[in-house]
């Protein structure tokens, strides 16, 4: 991108910005790479990048939270601005790094850390600075979205779909973070910190991934008018609590986020003056990531003031307990087909004051006497904690053969 568009960038910045690569640290020098960077730019020592006096800005794109931390820490201590796409690093260990950034007046830029090529960080940090942010709802992991899509439309199994996503370069170096929900959760934590101004402890955030989503639930979702999406939500509750969660959820096929397919990401932001807005684009892959990294490089080159970066201005804030968060639900029970099974489940739900809004149990048209093994209940809105208590009791019934499967139905 710098080779192809560097002259354009220089012109656009009225000759104030010229970006030149001085050093590239890699794990393995012998690995074949696209591009034609001269061999003498490469090193295997990360600190060579920081210590070279010709380097003004350090770009960290190695992932992980240990070596990356040391690199960013060293760069900031040397007063060099940092551009990073590392959401795990900033969400897990951002506190001390942002303190160092301030101390050494060296900004951290991280547009590439959230939603790939979509300029959502600058939008929230700058364009929406005058708004109170009421909610953020996003599909912000391209790998999971791609996998769910391929499972839904091409009928692929989970491992095949994951393999494709890796081959396309969407997955993180450690793809477990993509599929266990944490990559999206880290991004949601960064967005929530920007929107609400306080440091968020990742341990207090509710996160579930897509690893256990089955083709059966994807099919039932579709039959009921929903799609399954890995949704990340940051919601300001009426009492001021901030609810943050990431989990595979049911979303009406008619909702605009249901049309976000493949590697695309979308972030819906609602501001008190702005109202609703939607940011959409490619959430992963080389080109979109490079687009965000280069925009940060230009910003870093133009402006070295640390206060342009992420600055939580409060130590803490009110996070909502997950048990208090409310939605409606899809619950699938695996059962032994015997008279009274529906009544037994329904009766426990009623004792817990949980209403049923619908049921689903497909019948084989050619064999109406076939045993039914899966019984779906759609449940009215209630706190998650109330549902958990009811399900603990249901699980003890003799007719139940597996743990109930729960999806939230999001009415965004
Ligand atoms: N692994 C990430 C994703 C890439 O799949 O969305 C960008 O964060």
Short mmCIF file of C-alpha atoms and ligand atoms in Angstrom, two decimals:
data_model
loop_
_atom_site.label_atom_id
_atom_site.label_comp_id
_atom_site.label_asym_id
_atom_site.label_seq_id
_atom_site.Cartn_x
_atom_site.Cartn_y
_atom_site.Cartn_z
CA UNK A 1 0.00 0.00 0.00
CA UNK A 2 2.84 2.40 0.78
CA UNK A 3 4.60 1.51 -2.45
CA UNK A 4 1.44 1.97 -4.50
CA UNK A 5 -0.16 4.93 -2.75
CA UNK A 6 2.71 6.60 -0.93
CA UNK A 7 2.99 9.45 -3.46
CA UNK A 8 -0.75 10.03 -3.26
CA UNK A 9 -0.56 10.23 0.54
CA UNK A 10 2.30 12.70 0.34
CA UNK A 11 0.34 14.87 -2.09
CA UNK A 12 -2.79 14.69 0.03
CA UNK A 13 -0.88 15.80 3.07
CA UNK A 14 0.63 18.69 1.11
CA UNK A 15 4.08 17.13 1.27
CA UNK A 16 4.09 17.00 5.06
CA UNK A 17 3.98 13.21 5.31
CA UNK A 18 6.38 10.79 3.66
CA UNK A 19 6.17 7.25 4.91
CA UNK A 20 9.18 5.01 4.49
CA UNK A 21 9.74 1.56 5.96
CA UNK A 22 13.05 1.43 7.83
CA UNK A 23 12.93 -1.89 9.62
CA UNK A 24 10.71 -4.99 9.66
CA UNK A 25 10.89 -7.47 12.52
CA UNK A 26 9.71 -10.99 11.75
CA UNK A 27 9.82 -14.33 13.53
CA UNK A 28 11.22 -16.26 10.58
CA UNK A 29 13.53 -14.61 8.03
CA UNK A 30 13.31 -17.53 5.62
CA UNK A 31 9.51 -17.40 5.22
CA UNK A 32 8.37 -16.45 1.71
CA UNK A 33 6.57 -13.08 1.64
CA UNK A 34 4.60 -11.01 -0.84
CA UNK A 35 6.13 -7.66 -1.70
CA UNK A 36 9.67 -6.78 -2.57
CA UNK A 37 11.11 -5.22 0.57
CA UNK A 38 14.94 -5.42 0.51
CA UNK A 39 16.35 -8.22 2.67
CA UNK A 40 18.42 -5.82 4.76
CA UNK A 41 15.27 -4.26 6.23
CA UNK A 42 14.43 -7.50 8.01
CA UNK A 43 15.46 -8.47 11.51
CA UNK A 44 14.33 -11.05 14.03
CA UNK A 45 14.97 -8.77 16.97
CA UNK A 46 11.85 -6.77 17.82
CA UNK A 47 13.79 -4.11 19.64
CA UNK A 48 15.84 -3.29 16.53
CA UNK A 49 12.70 -1.57 15.31
CA UNK A 50 12.51 0.67 18.36
CA UNK A 51 16.20 1.32 18.73
CA UNK A 52 16.85 2.42 15.15
CA UNK A 53 17.12 6.24 15.43
CA UNK A 54 15.69 6.56 11.91
CA UNK A 55 12.39 5.06 13.06
CA UNK A 56 9.82 7.71 14.08
CA UNK A 57 6.73 5.52 14.40
CA UNK A 58 6.46 1.86 15.42
CA UNK A 59 3.76 -0.39 13.96
CA UNK A 60 2.88 -3.45 16.02
CA UNK A 61 1.00 -6.19 14.15
CA UNK A 62 2.35 -9.32 15.79
CA UNK A 63 -0.65 -10.15 17.98
CA UNK A 64 -0.58 -11.66 21.46
CA UNK A 65 -0.16 -9.80 24.70
CA UNK A 66 3.40 -10.58 25.84
CA UNK A 67 6.03 -9.84 23.16
CA UNK A 68 3.68 -7.21 21.75
CA UNK A 69 3.44 -5.58 25.18
CA UNK A 70 7.22 -5.41 25.51
CA UNK A 71 7.56 -3.91 22.04
CA UNK A 72 4.89 -1.26 22.55
CA UNK A 73 6.20 -0.44 26.02
CA UNK A 74 9.73 0.04 24.63
CA UNK A 75 8.47 2.24 21.78
CA UNK A 76 6.44 4.46 24.10
CA UNK A 77 9.31 4.78 26.56
CA UNK A 78 11.44 5.92 23.63
CA UNK A 79 8.79 8.55 22.89
CA UNK A 80 7.79 6.91 19.59
CA UNK A 81 4.12 6.87 18.61
CA UNK A 82 2.68 3.40 18.13
CA UNK A 83 0.21 2.14 15.57
CA UNK A 84 -1.33 -1.19 16.49
CA UNK A 85 -4.05 -3.55 15.36
CA UNK A 86 -3.82 -5.53 18.57
CA UNK A 87 -7.19 -5.46 20.33
CA UNK A 88 -6.23 -8.20 22.78
CA UNK A 89 -3.24 -6.18 23.94
CA UNK A 90 -5.21 -2.96 24.44
CA UNK A 91 -8.28 -4.57 25.98
CA UNK A 92 -6.28 -6.79 28.35
CA UNK A 93 -3.25 -4.62 29.15
CA UNK A 94 -4.14 -1.19 27.79
CA UNK A 95 -4.21 0.52 31.22
CA UNK A 96 -0.43 0.70 31.77
CA UNK A 97 0.29 1.29 28.09
CA UNK A 98 -2.01 4.31 27.90
CA UNK A 99 -0.44 5.63 31.08
CA UNK A 100 3.00 5.35 29.44
CA UNK A 101 1.63 6.96 26.29
CA UNK A 102 0.56 9.95 28.33
CA UNK A 103 3.75 10.10 30.35
CA UNK A 104 5.96 10.07 27.25
CA UNK A 105 3.62 12.09 25.05
CA UNK A 106 3.63 9.29 22.48
CA UNK A 107 0.17 8.42 21.14
CA UNK A 108 -1.22 4.95 20.53
CA UNK A 109 -3.32 4.70 17.36
CA UNK A 110 -5.50 1.64 16.92
CA UNK A 111 -7.97 2.04 14.09
CA UNK A 112 -7.04 -1.43 12.79
CA UNK A 113 -7.85 -3.02 16.14
CA UNK A 114 -11.61 -2.76 15.70
CA UNK A 115 -13.61 -3.83 12.66
CA UNK A 116 -10.71 -4.01 10.20
CA UNK A 117 -11.07 -1.37 7.52
CA UNK A 118 -14.12 0.40 8.98
CA UNK A 119 -13.04 3.75 10.47
CA UNK A 120 -15.08 3.20 13.63
CA UNK A 121 -12.44 4.28 16.15
CA UNK A 122 -11.99 7.70 14.61
CA UNK A 123 -15.76 7.97 14.23
CA UNK A 124 -16.40 7.36 17.93
CA UNK A 125 -13.34 9.26 19.17
CA UNK A 126 -13.76 12.28 16.96
CA UNK A 127 -16.91 12.54 14.92
CA UNK A 128 -19.23 11.51 17.76
CA UNK A 129 -17.37 13.29 20.55
CA UNK A 130 -20.39 15.48 21.30
CA UNK A 131 -22.83 12.60 21.70
CA UNK A 132 -23.74 10.44 24.63
CA UNK A 133 -23.55 6.94 23.22
CA UNK A 134 -26.70 5.01 24.05
CA UNK A 135 -25.88 1.74 22.35
CA UNK A 136 -23.42 -0.03 20.12
CA UNK A 137 -24.39 -3.28 18.43
CA UNK A 138 -21.92 -4.95 16.19
CA UNK A 139 -20.89 -7.90 14.15
CA UNK A 140 -17.19 -7.40 14.72
CA UNK A 141 -15.51 -10.71 14.12
CA UNK A 142 -15.17 -11.51 10.45
CA UNK A 143 -13.99 -15.06 11.05
CA UNK A 144 -17.05 -16.04 13.10
CA UNK A 145 -19.38 -14.27 10.74
CA UNK A 146 -17.79 -16.03 7.79
CA UNK A 147 -18.03 -19.42 9.51
CA UNK A 148 -21.68 -18.97 10.53
CA UNK A 149 -22.49 -17.82 7.02
CA UNK A 150 -20.83 -20.82 5.38
CA UNK A 151 -22.54 -23.18 7.82
CA UNK A 152 -25.89 -21.53 7.09
CA UNK A 153 -25.74 -21.21 3.34
CA UNK A 154 -23.29 -23.83 2.11
CA UNK A 155 -24.12 -26.39 4.79
CA UNK A 156 -20.41 -26.66 5.67
CA UNK A 157 -19.34 -28.25 8.93
CA UNK A 158 -17.64 -26.02 11.46
CA UNK A 159 -14.07 -27.34 10.86
CA UNK A 160 -14.29 -26.88 7.07
CA UNK A 161 -15.65 -23.36 7.42
CA UNK A 162 -12.89 -22.46 9.91
CA UNK A 163 -10.25 -23.83 7.55
CA UNK A 164 -11.55 -21.57 4.77
CA UNK A 165 -11.52 -18.50 7.04
CA UNK A 166 -7.92 -19.22 8.00
CA UNK A 167 -6.86 -19.65 4.40
CA UNK A 168 -8.43 -16.31 3.53
CA UNK A 169 -6.34 -14.60 6.22
CA UNK A 170 -9.30 -13.55 8.35
CA UNK A 171 -8.42 -15.41 11.53
CA UNK A 172 -6.04 -14.16 14.21
CA UNK A 173 -2.67 -15.91 14.63
CA UNK A 174 -4.38 -17.81 17.46
CA UNK A 175 -7.78 -18.50 15.97
CA UNK A 176 -9.23 -19.65 19.28
CA UNK A 177 -9.83 -15.98 20.07
CA UNK A 178 -11.94 -15.62 16.96
CA UNK A 179 -14.21 -18.57 17.62
CA UNK A 180 -14.44 -18.31 21.40
CA UNK A 181 -15.81 -14.77 21.15
CA UNK A 182 -12.85 -12.99 22.70
CA UNK A 183 -11.63 -11.23 19.58
CA UNK A 184 -15.05 -9.59 19.24
CA UNK A 185 -15.22 -9.01 22.99
CA UNK A 186 -11.87 -7.21 22.98
CA UNK A 187 -13.16 -4.93 20.25
CA UNK A 188 -16.39 -4.32 22.16
CA UNK A 189 -14.35 -3.48 25.27
CA UNK A 190 -12.37 -0.88 23.31
CA UNK A 191 -15.53 0.63 21.87
CA UNK A 192 -17.21 0.64 25.28
CA UNK A 193 -14.17 2.34 26.84
CA UNK A 194 -14.27 5.04 24.19
CA UNK A 195 -18.02 5.48 24.47
CA UNK A 196 -18.22 5.49 28.27
CA UNK A 197 -14.80 6.69 29.30
CA UNK A 198 -13.76 4.09 31.84
CA UNK A 199 -11.35 1.19 31.90
CA UNK A 200 -13.25 -2.07 31.55
CA UNK A 201 -12.10 -5.18 33.31
CA UNK A 202 -12.33 -8.03 30.73
CA UNK A 203 -13.14 -10.47 33.54
CA UNK A 204 -16.44 -8.70 34.12
CA UNK A 205 -17.56 -9.03 30.52
CA UNK A 206 -19.82 -11.89 29.42
CA UNK A 207 -18.40 -13.72 26.38
CA UNK A 208 -19.52 -16.81 24.51
CA UNK A 209 -18.18 -18.00 21.15
CA UNK A 210 -19.52 -19.86 18.18
CA UNK A 211 -17.76 -23.19 18.74
CA UNK A 212 -20.88 -24.87 20.03
CA UNK A 213 -23.34 -23.53 17.50
CA UNK A 214 -24.83 -26.53 15.74
CA UNK A 215 -26.31 -26.87 12.25
CA UNK A 216 -29.55 -27.91 14.01
CA UNK A 217 -29.92 -24.57 15.82
CA UNK A 218 -28.99 -22.68 12.65
CA UNK A 219 -31.76 -24.57 10.83
CA UNK A 220 -34.33 -24.02 13.59
CA UNK A 221 -33.38 -20.33 13.67
CA UNK A 222 -34.06 -20.07 9.98
CA UNK A 223 -37.39 -21.89 10.26
CA UNK A 224 -38.42 -19.41 12.95
CA UNK A 225 -37.42 -16.32 10.95
CA UNK A 226 -34.01 -15.66 12.53
CA UNK A 227 -30.33 -15.84 11.67
CA UNK A 228 -27.60 -16.75 14.15
CA UNK A 229 -24.99 -14.00 14.46
CA UNK A 230 -22.13 -13.42 16.86
CA UNK A 231 -23.34 -10.12 18.29
CA UNK A 232 -21.43 -7.74 20.51
CA UNK A 233 -23.53 -5.29 22.47
CA UNK A 234 -22.69 -2.26 24.57
CA UNK A 235 -25.87 -0.86 25.99
CA UNK A 236 -26.47 1.95 28.43
CA UNK A 237 -29.29 0.82 30.72
CA UNK A 238 -31.88 3.22 32.13
CA UNK A 239 -30.23 3.25 35.56
CA UNK A 240 -26.86 4.13 34.00
CA UNK A 241 -25.37 0.62 34.11
CA UNK A 242 -23.36 -0.38 31.08
CA UNK A 243 -24.19 -3.82 29.74
CA UNK A 244 -21.45 -5.41 27.64
CA UNK A 245 -21.71 -8.85 26.16
CA UNK A 246 -20.69 -10.93 23.16
CA UNK A 247 -22.51 -14.11 22.24
CA UNK A 248 -24.11 -15.97 19.33
CA UNK A 249 -27.65 -14.67 19.22
CA UNK A 250 -30.83 -14.94 17.21
CA UNK A 251 -31.53 -11.87 15.11
CA UNK A 252 -34.62 -11.32 12.96
CA UNK A 253 -33.89 -11.98 9.30
CA UNK A 254 -35.45 -8.57 8.65
CA UNK A 255 -32.93 -6.66 10.78
CA UNK A 256 -30.30 -4.81 8.78
CA UNK A 257 -27.46 -6.57 10.63
CA UNK A 258 -28.84 -9.91 9.40
CA UNK A 259 -27.61 -8.93 5.93
CA UNK A 260 -24.01 -8.60 7.08
CA UNK A 261 -22.41 -11.57 5.40
CA UNK A 262 -19.05 -13.27 5.22
CA UNK A 263 -16.06 -11.32 6.44
CA UNK A 264 -18.02 -8.07 6.55
CA UNK A 265 -18.48 -6.28 9.85
CA UNK A 266 -21.07 -3.75 10.84
CA UNK A 267 -21.33 -1.52 13.86
CA UNK A 268 -24.60 0.23 14.67
CA UNK A 269 -24.07 3.21 16.96
CA UNK A 270 -26.83 5.21 18.58
CA UNK A 271 -25.95 8.65 19.92
CA UNK A 272 -28.31 10.92 21.80
CA UNK A 273 -28.09 13.61 19.11
CA UNK A 274 -26.93 11.57 16.17
CA UNK A 275 -29.67 8.94 16.50
CA UNK A 276 -28.91 5.68 14.74
CA UNK A 277 -26.01 5.19 12.35
CA UNK A 278 -24.46 2.16 10.76
CA UNK A 279 -20.83 1.58 9.82
CA UNK A 280 -20.24 -1.27 7.41
CA UNK A 281 -17.24 -2.74 5.66
CA UNK A 282 -14.62 -5.44 5.58
CA UNK A 283 -13.69 -6.47 9.08
CA UNK A 284 -10.58 -8.51 8.39
CA UNK A 285 -8.01 -9.33 5.74
CA UNK A 286 -4.82 -7.72 4.51
CA UNK A 287 -6.22 -4.82 2.47
CA UNK A 288 -8.76 -3.50 5.01
CA UNK A 289 -6.25 -3.85 7.85
CA UNK A 290 -3.58 -2.04 5.83
CA UNK A 291 -6.08 0.73 5.06
CA UNK A 292 -6.59 1.39 8.78
CA UNK A 293 -2.92 1.01 9.67
CA UNK A 294 -1.85 3.48 7.00
CA UNK A 295 -4.48 6.00 8.09
CA UNK A 296 -3.06 5.77 11.61
CA UNK A 297 0.49 6.12 10.29
CA UNK A 298 -0.49 9.32 8.54
CA UNK A 299 -2.15 10.58 11.69
CA UNK A 300 0.87 9.64 13.76
CA UNK A 301 3.17 11.40 11.31
CA UNK A 302 1.04 14.53 11.40
CA UNK A 303 0.39 14.69 15.05
CA UNK A 304 2.46 13.48 17.92
CA UNK A 305 0.22 14.58 20.77
CA UNK A 306 -0.57 11.66 23.07
CA UNK A 307 -3.98 13.00 24.00
CA UNK A 308 -5.31 12.12 20.58
CA UNK A 309 -5.29 8.48 21.55
CA UNK A 310 -7.62 6.49 23.71
CA UNK A 311 -8.05 8.19 27.01
CA UNK A 312 -10.41 6.69 29.53
CA UNK A 313 -11.08 9.55 31.89
CA UNK A 314 -12.58 7.50 34.73
CA UNK A 315 -11.03 4.63 36.64
CA UNK A 316 -14.22 2.62 36.76
CA UNK A 317 -17.89 2.68 35.90
CA UNK A 318 -21.10 0.75 36.51
CA UNK A 319 -21.08 -2.55 34.65
CA UNK A 320 -24.32 -4.50 34.58
CA UNK A 321 -24.24 -8.03 36.01
CA UNK A 322 -25.02 -10.54 33.28
CA UNK A 323 -27.75 -12.17 35.38
CA UNK A 324 -29.66 -8.88 35.33
CA UNK A 325 -29.52 -8.42 31.58
CA UNK A 326 -32.82 -9.07 29.85
CA UNK A 327 -33.82 -10.39 26.43
CA UNK A 328 -36.21 -12.97 25.08
CA UNK A 329 -34.77 -16.42 24.44
CA UNK A 330 -34.73 -19.49 22.24
CA UNK A 331 -34.22 -22.63 24.32
CA UNK A 332 -33.83 -26.06 22.77
CA UNK A 333 -34.42 -29.05 25.01
CA UNK A 334 -33.24 -32.52 24.02
CA UNK A 335 -35.87 -34.87 25.40
CA UNK A 336 -37.15 -38.42 25.60
CA UNK A 337 -40.44 -38.48 23.81
CA UNK A 338 -42.98 -39.40 26.46
CA UNK A 339 -46.42 -38.06 27.35
CA UNK A 340 -46.23 -35.02 29.61
CA UNK A 341 -42.73 -33.93 28.70
CA UNK A 342 -43.86 -30.55 27.37
CA UNK A 343 -46.08 -30.01 30.38
CA UNK A 344 -43.24 -30.79 32.80
CA UNK A 345 -40.93 -28.23 31.20
CA UNK A 346 -43.67 -25.63 30.84
CA UNK A 347 -44.71 -26.05 34.44
CA UNK A 348 -41.19 -25.29 35.73
CA UNK A 349 -40.98 -22.25 33.49
CA UNK A 350 -44.36 -21.09 34.83
CA UNK A 351 -43.20 -21.54 38.43
CA UNK A 352 -40.33 -19.19 37.60
CA UNK A 353 -42.76 -16.74 36.02
CA UNK A 354 -41.25 -17.12 32.58
CA UNK A 355 -43.76 -16.83 29.76
CA UNK A 356 -43.67 -18.90 26.58
CA UNK A 357 -44.20 -16.97 23.36
CA UNK A 358 -43.92 -19.88 20.96
CA UNK A 359 -42.80 -23.45 20.44
CA UNK A 360 -41.14 -25.33 17.63
CA UNK A 361 -40.80 -29.04 17.08
CA UNK A 362 -40.61 -30.14 13.48
CA UNK A 363 -42.67 -33.16 12.50
CA UNK A 364 -41.64 -35.62 9.82
CA UNK A 365 -44.52 -35.37 7.33
CA UNK A 366 -43.91 -38.94 6.16
CA UNK A 367 -43.77 -40.35 9.65
CA UNK A 368 -45.93 -38.39 12.06
CA UNK A 369 -45.41 -40.99 14.78
CA UNK A 370 -41.63 -40.55 14.76
CA UNK A 371 -40.21 -39.74 18.16
CA UNK A 372 -39.55 -36.12 18.73
CA UNK A 373 -36.17 -35.52 20.31
CA UNK A 374 -35.83 -31.76 20.19
CA UNK A 375 -38.31 -29.34 21.68
CA UNK A 376 -37.83 -25.60 21.23
CA UNK A 377 -39.46 -22.98 23.42
CA UNK A 378 -39.35 -19.29 22.63
CA UNK A 379 -39.49 -17.40 25.90
CA UNK A 380 -40.66 -13.93 26.78
CA UNK A 381 -38.18 -11.34 28.05
CA UNK A 382 -36.81 -12.01 31.52
CA UNK A 383 -33.49 -11.52 33.34
CA UNK A 384 -30.87 -14.12 32.38
CA UNK A 385 -30.45 -15.08 36.04
CA UNK A 386 -34.15 -15.98 36.28
CA UNK A 387 -33.84 -18.20 33.20
CA UNK A 388 -30.72 -19.90 34.58
CA UNK A 389 -32.53 -20.85 37.79
CA UNK A 390 -35.44 -22.32 35.85
CA UNK A 391 -33.14 -24.27 33.53
CA UNK A 392 -31.20 -25.72 36.46
CA UNK A 393 -34.46 -27.30 37.59
CA UNK A 394 -35.51 -28.41 34.12
CA UNK A 395 -32.15 -30.13 33.64
CA UNK A 396 -32.92 -32.42 36.57
CA UNK A 397 -36.04 -33.84 34.88
CA UNK A 398 -35.68 -37.48 33.85
CA UNK A 399 -36.95 -36.71 30.35
CA UNK A 400 -34.12 -34.27 29.61
CA UNK A 401 -31.18 -35.90 27.82
CA UNK A 402 -28.71 -33.01 27.38
CA UNK A 403 -28.05 -29.51 28.66
CA UNK A 404 -30.59 -27.10 27.20
CA UNK A 405 -29.21 -24.90 24.42
CA UNK A 406 -29.93 -21.19 24.91
CA UNK A 407 -29.70 -18.33 22.44
CA UNK A 408 -30.77 -14.80 23.15
CA UNK A 409 -33.21 -13.29 20.70
CA UNK A 410 -32.04 -9.73 20.21
CA UNK A 411 -34.61 -7.10 19.43
CA UNK A 412 -32.13 -4.34 18.61
N1 LIG B 1 -9.55 -12.07 13.27
C1 LIG B 1 -10.26 -10.85 13.11
C2 LIG B 1 -11.62 -11.15 12.54
C3 LIG B 1 -9.47 -9.95 12.19
O1 LIG B 1 -11.86 -12.27 12.10
O2 LIG B 1 -12.47 -10.28 12.54
C4 LIG B 1 -9.49 -8.52 12.50
O3 LIG B 1 -9.59 -8.21 13.83
#
